[in-house]
Amino acid sequence: MTGFPLAYYAARYNLDLDLITRGSGFGYYGSVLTSVIFASFTFIFFALEGSIMAQGLRYGLGLPLWLGYLVSTLVIIPLVVYGMRTLARLQTWTNPLWLVLIVLPLVYLVLADPSSVQRFLDHPGKGTGQLSAAAVMLGAGVCLSLMAQIGEQIDYLRFMPPRTAANRRSWWASVVLAGPGWVVFGALKQTIGVFLAVYIVDSVGLTRAVEPIEQFTSAFRQLMPGWLVVPLALLLVVLSQVKINVTNAYSGSLAWTNSVTRVTRRYPGRLVFVVVNLGIALALMEADMFSFLNGLLSFYSNCAIAWVVTVAADIMVNKHLLGLSPKVPEFRRGMLYAVNPVGVVSFLASSGISIAMYFGLLGAALQPYSPPAAVLIALVLTPLTAVLTRGRFYLRRTDDGIAEPVLDADGNPSGTRYDCVVCRQDFERPDVLASAAGGVICSLCLSTDRTGVHVLPAQPRTTTSLGATAS
């Protein structure tokens, strides 16, 4: 439910999640908070996947973990520096091999040992075998922490071509599968991991059963010669972690860059934050993050849920049902208020109350229910705050000083290019606006304008109409 509106806006308007967040209730500087949350998501998950890769390198090559952590970090840097187009090619080229390696052993195990499916379904885990609502909610917290994964999916979706009558069906199919559809693929991967862990737990023990290298080594051993088992299992683990971590590294560097550029009004370059993000991830790995992952994700899920649900609620309810939020997303400095209480208040209240519940500050009985509480609070407060503020803090201006509309006749972002008076480079229409000093300026140069000489003045509130596009 939350993934669809975000994926649609990313693909339709070619925006990343930070830019969508700015105009969906948070404001120009208010979304810095969520950018930092998203950046933390990327280095947490980079550390997780890097730890898994290091386990594989230790198992297959005998590398000590500390060295495996370093290798799993350094190997990503040269793959990320060339941007999203290179990453998209990497994902496309490696998908066939990855699918064969992950599906083949699973199919063989099920066919060779049909009873393994029933053992998986009957496995009681650490408990008594009785359903526990508290345990279900704690597990849901780990799963729901992955909600912020939609931000990384959006980093691919924002490069979607314009929607036309000719490509309408394929366009929608791509948006649905790559947007909210990632949940299906993610759930399948989690289920496969649990199935393989249950399959080998009696032979290797609970601690080692959760390590992917152990799972696939045991699976490959059932269907191929022994000399081929470890190399293929290691190839699968390394390939999987590289595919995941190139996106973590890219998205994290982008989130840090967006945040720091707005706060400092300097653009240090994305590559600086590739190193920063991976440095933090490496520190977490060396601190043995893998051993306390579930607790960390359960805590983190409250922030991720609050953010994503707040933005999704603003799009679905405030924009399209109540008409209090402008339907066409705005992200440029001077067009938005610095902080919009609709998103900021809803996010802080949702995450704050759910975190208090998570730590038991509101009672032990409510402690396991922090994830659904985060969803409910954000879902209610976002439209409520918009109604109370009457949508007054979304747009500082509705006119960006350029006569041509931001969108073309088909509702797609206009491809007309304008020259920026500061950097002298050309940019497409949605990424520019008039400079208060004269001429046209790009959004990046406007973000780094330390004196504010190029920032357009605010329009009187009486002339601001949410029904107008930011054109």
Tab-separated table of C-alpha atoms in Angstrom:
chain	number	residue	atom	x	y	z
A	1	MET	CA	0.000	0.000	0.000
A	2	THR	CA	2.774	2.473	0.871
A	3	GLY	CA	5.058	1.415	-1.960
A	4	PHE	CA	2.642	2.116	-4.795
A	5	PRO	CA	2.181	5.906	-4.449
A	6	LEU	CA	5.899	6.414	-3.881
A	7	ALA	CA	6.856	4.264	-6.863
A	8	TYR	CA	4.317	6.020	-9.072
A	9	TYR	CA	5.548	9.495	-8.188
A	10	ALA	CA	9.185	8.467	-8.709
A	11	ALA	CA	8.519	6.965	-12.135
A	12	ARG	CA	6.038	9.606	-13.279
A	13	TYR	CA	8.075	12.648	-12.264
A	14	ASN	CA	11.637	11.171	-12.296
A	15	LEU	CA	12.333	12.002	-8.655
A	16	ASP	CA	14.167	10.205	-5.863
A	17	LEU	CA	12.511	9.665	-2.494
A	18	ASP	CA	14.125	12.677	-0.852
A	19	LEU	CA	12.714	15.012	-3.522
A	20	ILE	CA	9.289	13.388	-3.174
A	21	THR	CA	9.463	13.751	0.613
A	22	ARG	CA	10.193	17.498	0.433
A	23	GLY	CA	6.913	18.244	-1.312
A	24	SER	CA	4.900	15.605	0.548
A	25	GLY	CA	4.585	17.273	3.906
A	26	PHE	CA	8.166	17.873	5.083
A	27	GLY	CA	9.400	21.038	3.416
A	28	TYR	CA	12.787	21.924	1.958
A	29	TYR	CA	14.805	21.513	5.172
A	30	GLY	CA	12.356	19.277	7.034
A	31	SER	CA	13.209	16.350	4.787
A	32	VAL	CA	16.862	16.519	5.862
A	33	LEU	CA	15.727	14.519	8.876
A	34	THR	CA	14.352	11.702	6.730
A	35	SER	CA	17.367	11.793	4.396
A	36	VAL	CA	19.580	11.027	7.380
A	37	ILE	CA	17.203	8.220	8.372
A	38	PHE	CA	17.460	6.772	4.871
A	39	ALA	CA	21.240	7.153	4.812
A	40	SER	CA	21.404	5.240	8.091
A	41	PHE	CA	19.236	2.536	6.528
A	42	THR	CA	21.745	2.105	3.716
A	43	PHE	CA	24.839	1.762	5.883
A	44	ILE	CA	23.065	-0.562	8.317
A	45	PHE	CA	22.092	-2.866	5.484
A	46	PHE	CA	25.452	-2.488	3.790
A	47	ALA	CA	27.023	-3.695	7.027
A	48	LEU	CA	24.601	-6.616	7.196
A	49	GLU	CA	25.263	-7.731	3.625
A	50	GLY	CA	28.979	-7.103	3.988
A	51	SER	CA	29.022	-9.301	7.095
A	52	ILE	CA	27.381	-12.107	5.122
A	53	MET	CA	29.955	-11.723	2.368
A	54	ALA	CA	32.786	-11.799	4.922
A	55	GLN	CA	31.376	-15.033	6.360
A	56	GLY	CA	31.481	-16.528	2.867
A	57	LEU	CA	35.068	-15.365	2.308
A	58	ARG	CA	36.086	-16.894	5.631
A	59	TYR	CA	34.374	-20.183	4.775
A	60	GLY	CA	35.598	-20.411	1.185
A	61	LEU	CA	39.004	-18.702	1.265
A	62	GLY	CA	39.950	-18.748	4.927
A	63	LEU	CA	40.079	-14.956	5.245
A	64	PRO	CA	39.723	-13.657	8.809
A	65	LEU	CA	36.521	-11.762	9.364
A	66	TRP	CA	38.194	-8.373	9.822
A	67	LEU	CA	39.866	-8.742	6.435
A	68	GLY	CA	36.660	-10.037	4.863
A	69	TYR	CA	34.835	-6.930	6.107
A	70	LEU	CA	37.474	-4.725	4.495
A	71	VAL	CA	37.406	-6.622	1.190
A	72	SER	CA	33.585	-6.583	1.049
A	73	THR	CA	33.708	-2.789	1.462
A	74	LEU	CA	36.548	-1.922	-0.906
A	75	VAL	CA	35.241	-4.059	-3.770
A	76	ILE	CA	32.068	-1.942	-3.938
A	77	ILE	CA	33.718	1.465	-4.386
A	78	PRO	CA	34.856	1.114	-8.028
A	79	LEU	CA	31.433	-0.257	-8.981
A	80	VAL	CA	29.551	2.710	-7.489
A	81	VAL	CA	31.583	5.662	-8.765
A	82	TYR	CA	30.146	5.415	-12.285
A	83	GLY	CA	26.541	6.013	-11.226
A	84	MET	CA	23.170	4.374	-11.632
A	85	ARG	CA	23.474	3.475	-15.316
A	86	THR	CA	26.449	1.209	-14.579
A	87	LEU	CA	24.634	-0.308	-11.604
A	88	ALA	CA	21.577	-1.054	-13.749
A	89	ARG	CA	23.777	-2.872	-16.260
A	90	LEU	CA	25.422	-4.855	-13.470
A	91	GLN	CA	22.045	-5.966	-12.138
A	92	THR	CA	20.822	-6.965	-15.612
A	93	TRP	CA	23.921	-8.937	-16.550
A	94	THR	CA	24.144	-10.867	-13.275
A	95	ASN	CA	20.452	-11.681	-12.777
A	96	PRO	CA	20.357	-14.902	-14.894
A	97	LEU	CA	23.319	-16.503	-13.098
A	98	TRP	CA	22.032	-15.398	-9.695
A	99	LEU	CA	18.573	-16.852	-10.333
A	100	VAL	CA	19.976	-20.199	-11.464
A	101	LEU	CA	22.263	-20.508	-8.454
A	102	ILE	CA	19.544	-19.648	-5.936
A	103	VAL	CA	16.624	-21.561	-7.457
A	104	LEU	CA	18.360	-24.766	-8.616
A	105	PRO	CA	19.358	-26.145	-5.178
A	106	LEU	CA	15.980	-25.239	-3.698
A	107	VAL	CA	14.063	-27.078	-6.417
A	108	TYR	CA	16.375	-30.093	-6.107
A	109	LEU	CA	15.937	-30.311	-2.330
A	110	VAL	CA	12.146	-30.168	-2.567
A	111	LEU	CA	12.030	-32.833	-5.308
A	112	ALA	CA	14.597	-35.119	-3.679
A	113	ASP	CA	13.184	-34.770	-0.163
A	114	PRO	CA	9.492	-33.759	-0.258
A	115	SER	CA	9.219	-34.171	3.509
A	116	SER	CA	11.539	-31.163	3.924
A	117	VAL	CA	8.593	-28.869	3.175
A	118	GLN	CA	6.511	-30.321	6.005
A	119	ARG	CA	9.470	-30.188	8.407
A	120	PHE	CA	9.829	-26.524	7.528
A	121	LEU	CA	6.140	-25.828	8.172
A	122	ASP	CA	6.139	-27.806	11.444
A	123	HIS	CA	9.368	-26.379	12.847
A	124	PRO	CA	8.601	-24.785	16.250
A	125	GLY	CA	11.669	-22.547	16.372
A	126	LYS	CA	12.852	-21.586	19.857
A	127	GLY	CA	9.338	-21.473	21.293
A	128	THR	CA	6.761	-24.030	22.340
A	129	GLY	CA	5.095	-24.237	18.961
A	130	GLN	CA	2.142	-22.111	20.125
A	131	LEU	CA	1.286	-18.917	18.272
A	132	SER	CA	2.518	-15.839	20.135
A	133	ALA	CA	1.129	-12.456	19.131
A	134	ALA	CA	4.096	-10.749	20.764
A	135	ALA	CA	6.579	-12.852	18.781
A	136	VAL	CA	4.662	-12.183	15.563
A	137	MET	CA	4.807	-8.422	16.177
A	138	LEU	CA	8.532	-8.526	16.961
A	139	GLY	CA	9.111	-10.418	13.726
A	140	ALA	CA	6.929	-7.915	11.913
A	141	GLY	CA	9.168	-5.154	13.196
A	142	VAL	CA	12.189	-6.721	11.479
A	143	CYS	CA	10.245	-7.203	8.234
A	144	LEU	CA	8.691	-3.733	8.325
A	145	SER	CA	12.120	-2.157	8.753
A	146	LEU	CA	12.604	-3.156	5.121
A	147	MET	CA	9.865	-0.672	4.202
A	148	ALA	CA	12.568	1.914	3.546
A	149	GLN	CA	13.858	-0.390	0.793
A	150	ILE	CA	11.373	1.384	-1.468
A	151	GLY	CA	13.835	4.290	-1.451
A	152	GLU	CA	16.437	2.148	-3.189
A	153	GLN	CA	13.875	0.792	-5.636
A	154	ILE	CA	12.982	4.381	-6.446
A	155	ASP	CA	16.601	5.111	-7.355
A	156	TYR	CA	16.015	2.799	-10.332
A	157	LEU	CA	12.410	3.805	-11.012
A	158	ARG	CA	13.248	7.497	-11.321
A	159	PHE	CA	14.958	6.728	-14.629
A	160	MET	CA	11.752	5.364	-16.153
A	161	PRO	CA	10.867	6.767	-19.612
A	162	PRO	CA	7.820	9.027	-19.986
A	163	ARG	CA	4.468	7.221	-19.900
A	164	THR	CA	2.794	7.275	-23.310
A	165	ALA	CA	-0.156	5.570	-24.963
A	166	ALA	CA	2.241	3.196	-26.707
A	167	ASN	CA	4.092	2.003	-23.578
A	168	ARG	CA	1.276	2.370	-21.049
A	169	ARG	CA	0.980	-1.336	-20.146
A	170	SER	CA	4.690	-2.045	-19.900
A	171	TRP	CA	5.202	1.212	-17.979
A	172	TRP	CA	2.633	0.275	-15.338
A	173	ALA	CA	3.920	-3.313	-15.126
A	174	SER	CA	7.449	-2.053	-14.496
A	175	VAL	CA	6.318	0.416	-11.838
A	176	VAL	CA	4.260	-2.190	-9.976
A	177	LEU	CA	6.878	-4.954	-10.125
A	178	ALA	CA	9.876	-2.782	-9.297
A	179	GLY	CA	7.974	-0.653	-6.772
A	180	PRO	CA	5.533	-2.385	-4.408
A	181	GLY	CA	6.287	-5.700	-6.128
A	182	TRP	CA	9.714	-5.880	-4.462
A	183	VAL	CA	7.880	-7.020	-1.311
A	184	VAL	CA	6.917	-10.279	-3.037
A	185	PHE	CA	10.487	-10.993	-4.100
A	186	GLY	CA	11.802	-9.959	-0.702
A	187	ALA	CA	9.362	-12.272	1.072
A	188	LEU	CA	10.373	-15.148	-1.215
A	189	LYS	CA	14.057	-14.605	-0.427
A	190	GLN	CA	13.324	-14.531	3.301
A	191	THR	CA	11.251	-17.709	3.037
A	192	ILE	CA	14.012	-19.494	1.107
A	193	GLY	CA	16.525	-18.473	3.759
A	194	VAL	CA	14.351	-19.785	6.596
A	195	PHE	CA	13.629	-23.007	4.676
A	196	LEU	CA	17.340	-23.708	4.159
A	197	ALA	CA	18.115	-22.817	7.792
A	198	VAL	CA	15.527	-25.330	9.027
A	199	TYR	CA	16.883	-27.924	6.585
A	200	ILE	CA	20.423	-27.763	8.003
A	201	VAL	CA	19.847	-26.693	11.627
A	202	ASP	CA	20.134	-30.225	13.047
A	203	SER	CA	23.487	-30.815	11.385
A	204	VAL	CA	25.244	-27.460	11.886
A	205	GLY	CA	23.460	-25.903	14.853
A	206	LEU	CA	21.280	-22.811	15.158
A	207	THR	CA	24.100	-20.238	15.069
A	208	ARG	CA	25.621	-21.445	11.800
A	209	ALA	CA	22.264	-22.325	10.206
A	210	VAL	CA	21.412	-18.656	9.679
A	211	GLU	CA	24.602	-18.004	7.687
A	212	PRO	CA	23.858	-18.058	3.921
A	213	ILE	CA	27.221	-19.647	3.081
A	214	GLU	CA	26.327	-22.624	5.309
A	215	GLN	CA	22.848	-22.866	3.820
A	216	PHE	CA	23.929	-22.988	0.196
A	217	THR	CA	26.976	-25.147	0.833
A	218	SER	CA	24.692	-27.768	2.371
A	219	ALA	CA	22.217	-27.418	-0.499
A	220	PHE	CA	24.836	-27.645	-3.268
A	221	ARG	CA	26.371	-30.679	-1.578
A	222	GLN	CA	23.183	-32.603	-2.350
A	223	LEU	CA	23.375	-32.229	-6.134
A	224	MET	CA	26.962	-31.767	-7.312
A	225	PRO	CA	30.541	-33.052	-6.801
A	226	GLY	CA	32.239	-31.990	-3.589
A	227	TRP	CA	34.997	-30.020	-5.330
A	228	LEU	CA	32.393	-27.736	-6.901
A	229	VAL	CA	30.313	-27.075	-3.785
A	230	VAL	CA	32.320	-24.392	-1.989
A	231	PRO	CA	33.284	-22.370	-5.110
A	232	LEU	CA	29.661	-22.177	-6.298
A	233	ALA	CA	28.309	-21.379	-2.834
A	234	LEU	CA	30.941	-18.668	-2.447
A	235	LEU	CA	30.119	-17.279	-5.904
A	236	LEU	CA	26.420	-17.089	-5.012
A	237	VAL	CA	27.044	-15.358	-1.692
A	238	VAL	CA	29.510	-12.831	-3.141
A	239	LEU	CA	27.286	-12.143	-6.157
A	240	SER	CA	24.214	-11.648	-3.967
A	241	GLN	CA	25.934	-9.281	-1.576
A	242	VAL	CA	27.569	-7.235	-4.338
A	243	LYS	CA	24.217	-6.837	-6.136
A	244	ILE	CA	22.628	-5.561	-2.941
A	245	ASN	CA	25.477	-3.425	-1.658
A	246	VAL	CA	26.154	-1.445	-4.813
A	247	THR	CA	22.625	-0.064	-4.435
A	248	ASN	CA	23.076	0.513	-0.693
A	249	ALA	CA	26.286	2.433	-1.351
A	250	TYR	CA	24.840	4.514	-4.198
A	251	SER	CA	21.572	5.398	-2.463
A	252	GLY	CA	23.320	6.210	0.796
A	253	SER	CA	25.814	8.526	-0.864
A	254	LEU	CA	22.963	10.314	-2.622
A	255	ALA	CA	21.038	10.767	0.638
A	256	TRP	CA	24.083	12.169	2.446
A	257	THR	CA	24.856	14.497	-0.463
A	258	ASN	CA	21.304	15.854	-0.550
A	259	SER	CA	21.327	16.498	3.194
A	260	VAL	CA	24.749	18.092	3.501
A	261	THR	CA	24.274	20.275	0.407
A	262	ARG	CA	21.089	21.790	1.803
A	263	VAL	CA	22.436	22.334	5.311
A	264	THR	CA	25.906	23.673	4.401
A	265	ARG	CA	24.995	25.122	0.970
A	266	ARG	CA	28.101	23.480	-0.418
A	267	TYR	CA	28.244	20.579	-2.849
A	268	PRO	CA	31.179	18.324	-1.915
A	269	GLY	CA	30.333	15.713	-4.573
A	270	ARG	CA	28.674	12.327	-4.235
A	271	LEU	CA	31.936	10.354	-4.224
A	272	VAL	CA	32.942	11.916	-0.913
A	273	PHE	CA	29.874	10.390	0.694
A	274	VAL	CA	30.413	7.021	-0.953
A	275	VAL	CA	33.554	6.828	1.192
A	276	VAL	CA	31.801	8.266	4.269
A	277	ASN	CA	28.862	5.874	4.029
A	278	LEU	CA	31.036	2.821	3.489
A	279	GLY	CA	33.374	3.914	6.272
A	280	ILE	CA	30.462	3.933	8.735
A	281	ALA	CA	29.333	0.539	7.451
A	282	LEU	CA	32.827	-0.895	7.851
A	283	ALA	CA	32.977	0.361	11.449
A	284	LEU	CA	29.659	-1.388	12.168
A	285	MET	CA	30.925	-4.630	10.665
A	286	GLU	CA	34.133	-4.527	12.685
A	287	ALA	CA	31.885	-4.011	15.732
A	288	ASP	CA	30.185	-7.370	14.982
A	289	MET	CA	26.875	-5.908	13.855
A	290	PHE	CA	25.650	-9.270	12.553
A	291	SER	CA	25.205	-10.577	16.093
A	292	PHE	CA	22.677	-7.903	17.118
A	293	LEU	CA	20.962	-7.311	13.773
A	294	ASN	CA	17.412	-8.260	14.830
A	295	GLY	CA	17.391	-5.855	17.756
A	296	LEU	CA	18.806	-3.043	15.643
A	297	LEU	CA	16.298	-3.589	12.838
A	298	SER	CA	13.369	-3.797	15.246
A	299	PHE	CA	14.339	-0.422	16.701
A	300	TYR	CA	15.073	1.107	13.302
A	301	SER	CA	11.796	-0.106	11.815
A	302	ASN	CA	9.855	2.450	13.862
A	303	CYS	CA	11.633	5.363	12.143
A	304	ALA	CA	11.433	3.803	8.682
A	305	ILE	CA	7.730	3.023	9.030
A	306	ALA	CA	6.905	6.507	10.344
A	307	TRP	CA	8.674	8.161	7.409
A	308	VAL	CA	7.344	6.019	4.566
A	309	VAL	CA	3.761	5.919	5.870
A	310	THR	CA	3.744	9.696	6.399
A	311	VAL	CA	4.840	10.375	2.807
A	312	ALA	CA	2.469	7.748	1.378
A	313	ALA	CA	-0.440	9.140	3.427
A	314	ASP	CA	0.275	12.651	2.205
A	315	ILE	CA	0.207	11.469	-1.416
A	316	MET	CA	-2.870	9.269	-1.120
A	317	VAL	CA	-4.975	11.309	1.303
A	318	ASN	CA	-3.763	14.899	1.401
A	319	LYS	CA	-3.050	15.228	-2.303
A	320	HIS	CA	-5.720	13.093	-3.936
A	321	LEU	CA	-8.572	12.908	-1.414
A	322	LEU	CA	-8.473	16.137	0.586
A	323	GLY	CA	-6.774	18.350	-2.003
A	324	LEU	CA	-4.711	20.059	0.716
A	325	SER	CA	-1.330	19.123	-0.737
A	326	PRO	CA	-0.226	20.053	-4.293
A	327	LYS	CA	-0.539	17.022	-6.574
A	328	VAL	CA	2.494	17.889	-8.678
A	329	PRO	CA	5.559	17.321	-6.460
A	330	GLU	CA	7.736	20.337	-5.696
A	331	PHE	CA	11.300	20.130	-4.361
A	332	ARG	CA	13.110	23.356	-5.303
A	333	ARG	CA	14.457	25.882	-2.833
A	334	GLY	CA	12.305	28.968	-2.594
A	335	MET	CA	9.221	27.151	-3.836
A	336	LEU	CA	8.748	25.266	-0.544
A	337	TYR	CA	8.630	26.415	3.042
A	338	ALA	CA	11.674	25.452	5.073
A	339	VAL	CA	9.649	23.138	7.337
A	340	ASN	CA	6.140	21.814	6.863
A	341	PRO	CA	4.539	20.679	10.148
A	342	VAL	CA	2.313	18.159	8.348
A	343	GLY	CA	5.091	15.670	7.698
A	344	VAL	CA	7.543	16.666	10.409
A	345	VAL	CA	5.047	16.525	13.276
A	346	SER	CA	3.494	13.285	12.045
A	347	PHE	CA	6.889	11.642	11.595
A	348	LEU	CA	8.268	12.742	14.968
A	349	ALA	CA	5.110	11.731	16.831
A	350	SER	CA	4.842	8.361	15.088
A	351	SER	CA	8.487	7.428	15.493
A	352	GLY	CA	8.774	8.860	19.015
A	353	ILE	CA	5.707	7.106	20.438
A	354	SER	CA	6.489	3.788	18.718
A	355	ILE	CA	10.109	3.890	19.938
A	356	ALA	CA	8.863	4.542	23.476
A	357	MET	CA	6.606	1.495	23.101
A	358	TYR	CA	9.523	-0.561	21.744
A	359	PHE	CA	11.625	0.166	24.828
A	360	GLY	CA	8.713	-0.626	27.145
A	361	LEU	CA	8.194	2.919	28.393
A	362	LEU	CA	4.423	2.602	27.855
A	363	GLY	CA	4.170	-0.815	29.469
A	364	ALA	CA	5.295	-4.338	28.691
A	365	ALA	CA	1.925	-5.269	27.181
A	366	LEU	CA	2.284	-2.660	24.423
A	367	GLN	CA	5.988	-3.254	23.768
A	368	PRO	CA	5.648	-5.784	20.888
A	369	TYR	CA	3.103	-3.606	19.071
A	370	SER	CA	5.341	-0.658	18.213
A	371	PRO	CA	5.422	-1.381	14.424
A	372	PRO	CA	1.631	-1.302	13.864
A	373	ALA	CA	1.437	1.691	16.211
A	374	ALA	CA	3.913	3.564	14.015
A	375	VAL	CA	1.752	2.814	10.965
A	376	LEU	CA	-1.499	3.869	12.620
A	377	ILE	CA	-0.160	7.087	14.164
A	378	ALA	CA	1.418	8.270	10.907
A	379	LEU	CA	-1.685	7.339	8.931
A	380	VAL	CA	-3.962	9.358	11.233
A	381	LEU	CA	-1.751	12.337	12.059
A	382	THR	CA	-0.686	13.165	8.504
A	383	PRO	CA	-4.135	14.125	7.183
A	384	LEU	CA	-5.176	15.493	10.578
A	385	THR	CA	-2.234	17.915	10.677
A	386	ALA	CA	-2.905	18.935	7.076
A	387	VAL	CA	-6.520	19.754	7.977
A	388	LEU	CA	-5.492	21.694	11.084
A	389	THR	CA	-2.934	23.762	9.161
A	390	ARG	CA	-5.258	23.992	6.119
A	391	GLY	CA	-2.345	23.084	3.868
A	392	ARG	CA	-0.733	26.505	4.328
A	393	PHE	CA	2.848	25.263	4.657
A	394	TYR	CA	3.314	23.296	1.444
A	395	LEU	CA	4.070	25.958	-1.174
A	396	ARG	CA	5.904	29.205	-0.533
A	397	ARG	CA	5.310	30.067	-4.199
A	398	THR	CA	3.200	28.619	-6.997
A	399	ASP	CA	4.948	30.541	-9.790
A	400	ASP	CA	8.598	29.701	-10.479
A	401	GLY	CA	9.041	32.620	-12.883
A	402	ILE	CA	9.243	30.598	-16.119
A	403	ALA	CA	6.342	30.773	-18.543
A	404	GLU	CA	6.629	27.198	-19.836
A	405	PRO	CA	4.831	24.618	-17.637
A	406	VAL	CA	6.855	22.031	-15.757
A	407	LEU	CA	4.810	19.231	-17.355
A	408	ASP	CA	4.090	18.673	-21.030
A	409	ALA	CA	0.665	18.042	-22.581
A	410	ASP	CA	0.789	14.348	-21.571
A	411	GLY	CA	1.569	15.130	-17.929
A	412	ASN	CA	5.213	14.055	-18.227
A	413	PRO	CA	8.130	16.268	-17.116
A	414	SER	CA	8.965	18.692	-19.915
A	415	GLY	CA	12.200	17.901	-21.727
A	416	THR	CA	12.918	21.502	-22.747
A	417	ARG	CA	16.414	22.466	-21.633
A	418	TYR	CA	17.487	25.781	-20.100
A	419	ASP	CA	20.960	27.184	-19.436
A	420	CYS	CA	21.806	27.960	-15.809
A	421	VAL	CA	23.201	31.467	-15.270
A	422	VAL	CA	25.576	30.216	-12.557
A	423	CYS	CA	27.156	26.960	-13.776
A	424	ARG	CA	26.429	27.527	-17.505
A	425	GLN	CA	25.180	23.970	-17.946
A	426	ASP	CA	21.802	23.049	-19.410
A	427	PHE	CA	19.028	21.343	-17.426
A	428	GLU	CA	15.521	20.087	-18.138
A	429	ARG	CA	12.548	22.282	-17.308
A	430	PRO	CA	11.541	20.683	-13.938
A	431	ASP	CA	15.059	21.228	-12.567
A	432	VAL	CA	15.227	24.997	-13.149
A	433	LEU	CA	13.435	28.146	-12.062
A	434	ALA	CA	13.859	31.867	-12.391
A	435	SER	CA	16.619	33.543	-10.433
A	436	ALA	CA	15.734	36.608	-8.368
A	437	ALA	CA	18.902	38.159	-9.816
A	438	GLY	CA	17.763	37.525	-13.393
A	439	GLY	CA	17.961	34.602	-15.768
A	440	VAL	CA	17.343	30.911	-15.021
A	441	ILE	CA	19.105	28.885	-12.328
A	442	CYS	CA	19.309	25.125	-11.763
A	443	SER	CA	18.149	23.610	-8.492
A	444	LEU	CA	21.675	22.544	-7.461
A	445	CYS	CA	23.168	26.006	-7.882
A	446	LEU	CA	20.197	27.440	-6.015
A	447	SER	CA	20.811	24.965	-3.172
A	448	THR	CA	24.400	26.187	-2.884
A	449	ASP	CA	23.505	29.899	-3.020
A	450	ARG	CA	24.979	30.985	0.321
A	451	THR	CA	23.757	34.601	0.170
A	452	GLY	CA	20.221	33.855	-1.072
A	453	VAL	CA	20.560	36.374	-3.900
A	454	HIS	CA	18.955	33.972	-6.376
A	455	VAL	CA	16.058	32.854	-4.136
A	456	LEU	CA	12.674	34.107	-5.296
A	457	PRO	CA	10.626	36.009	-2.687
A	458	ALA	CA	7.602	34.394	-1.099
A	459	GLN	CA	4.191	35.064	-2.569
A	460	PRO	CA	1.472	36.469	-0.309
A	461	ARG	CA	-0.612	33.677	1.192
A	462	THR	CA	-3.766	35.054	-0.344
A	463	THR	CA	-2.407	34.380	-3.841
A	464	THR	CA	-1.172	30.860	-3.099
A	465	SER	CA	-3.366	28.152	-4.551
A	466	LEU	CA	-2.694	24.485	-4.005
A	467	GLY	CA	-4.538	23.669	-7.164
A	468	ALA	CA	-1.815	25.353	-9.233
A	469	THR	CA	1.210	23.402	-10.353
A	470	ALA	CA	4.705	24.559	-9.490
A	471	SER	CA	5.295	25.890	-12.966
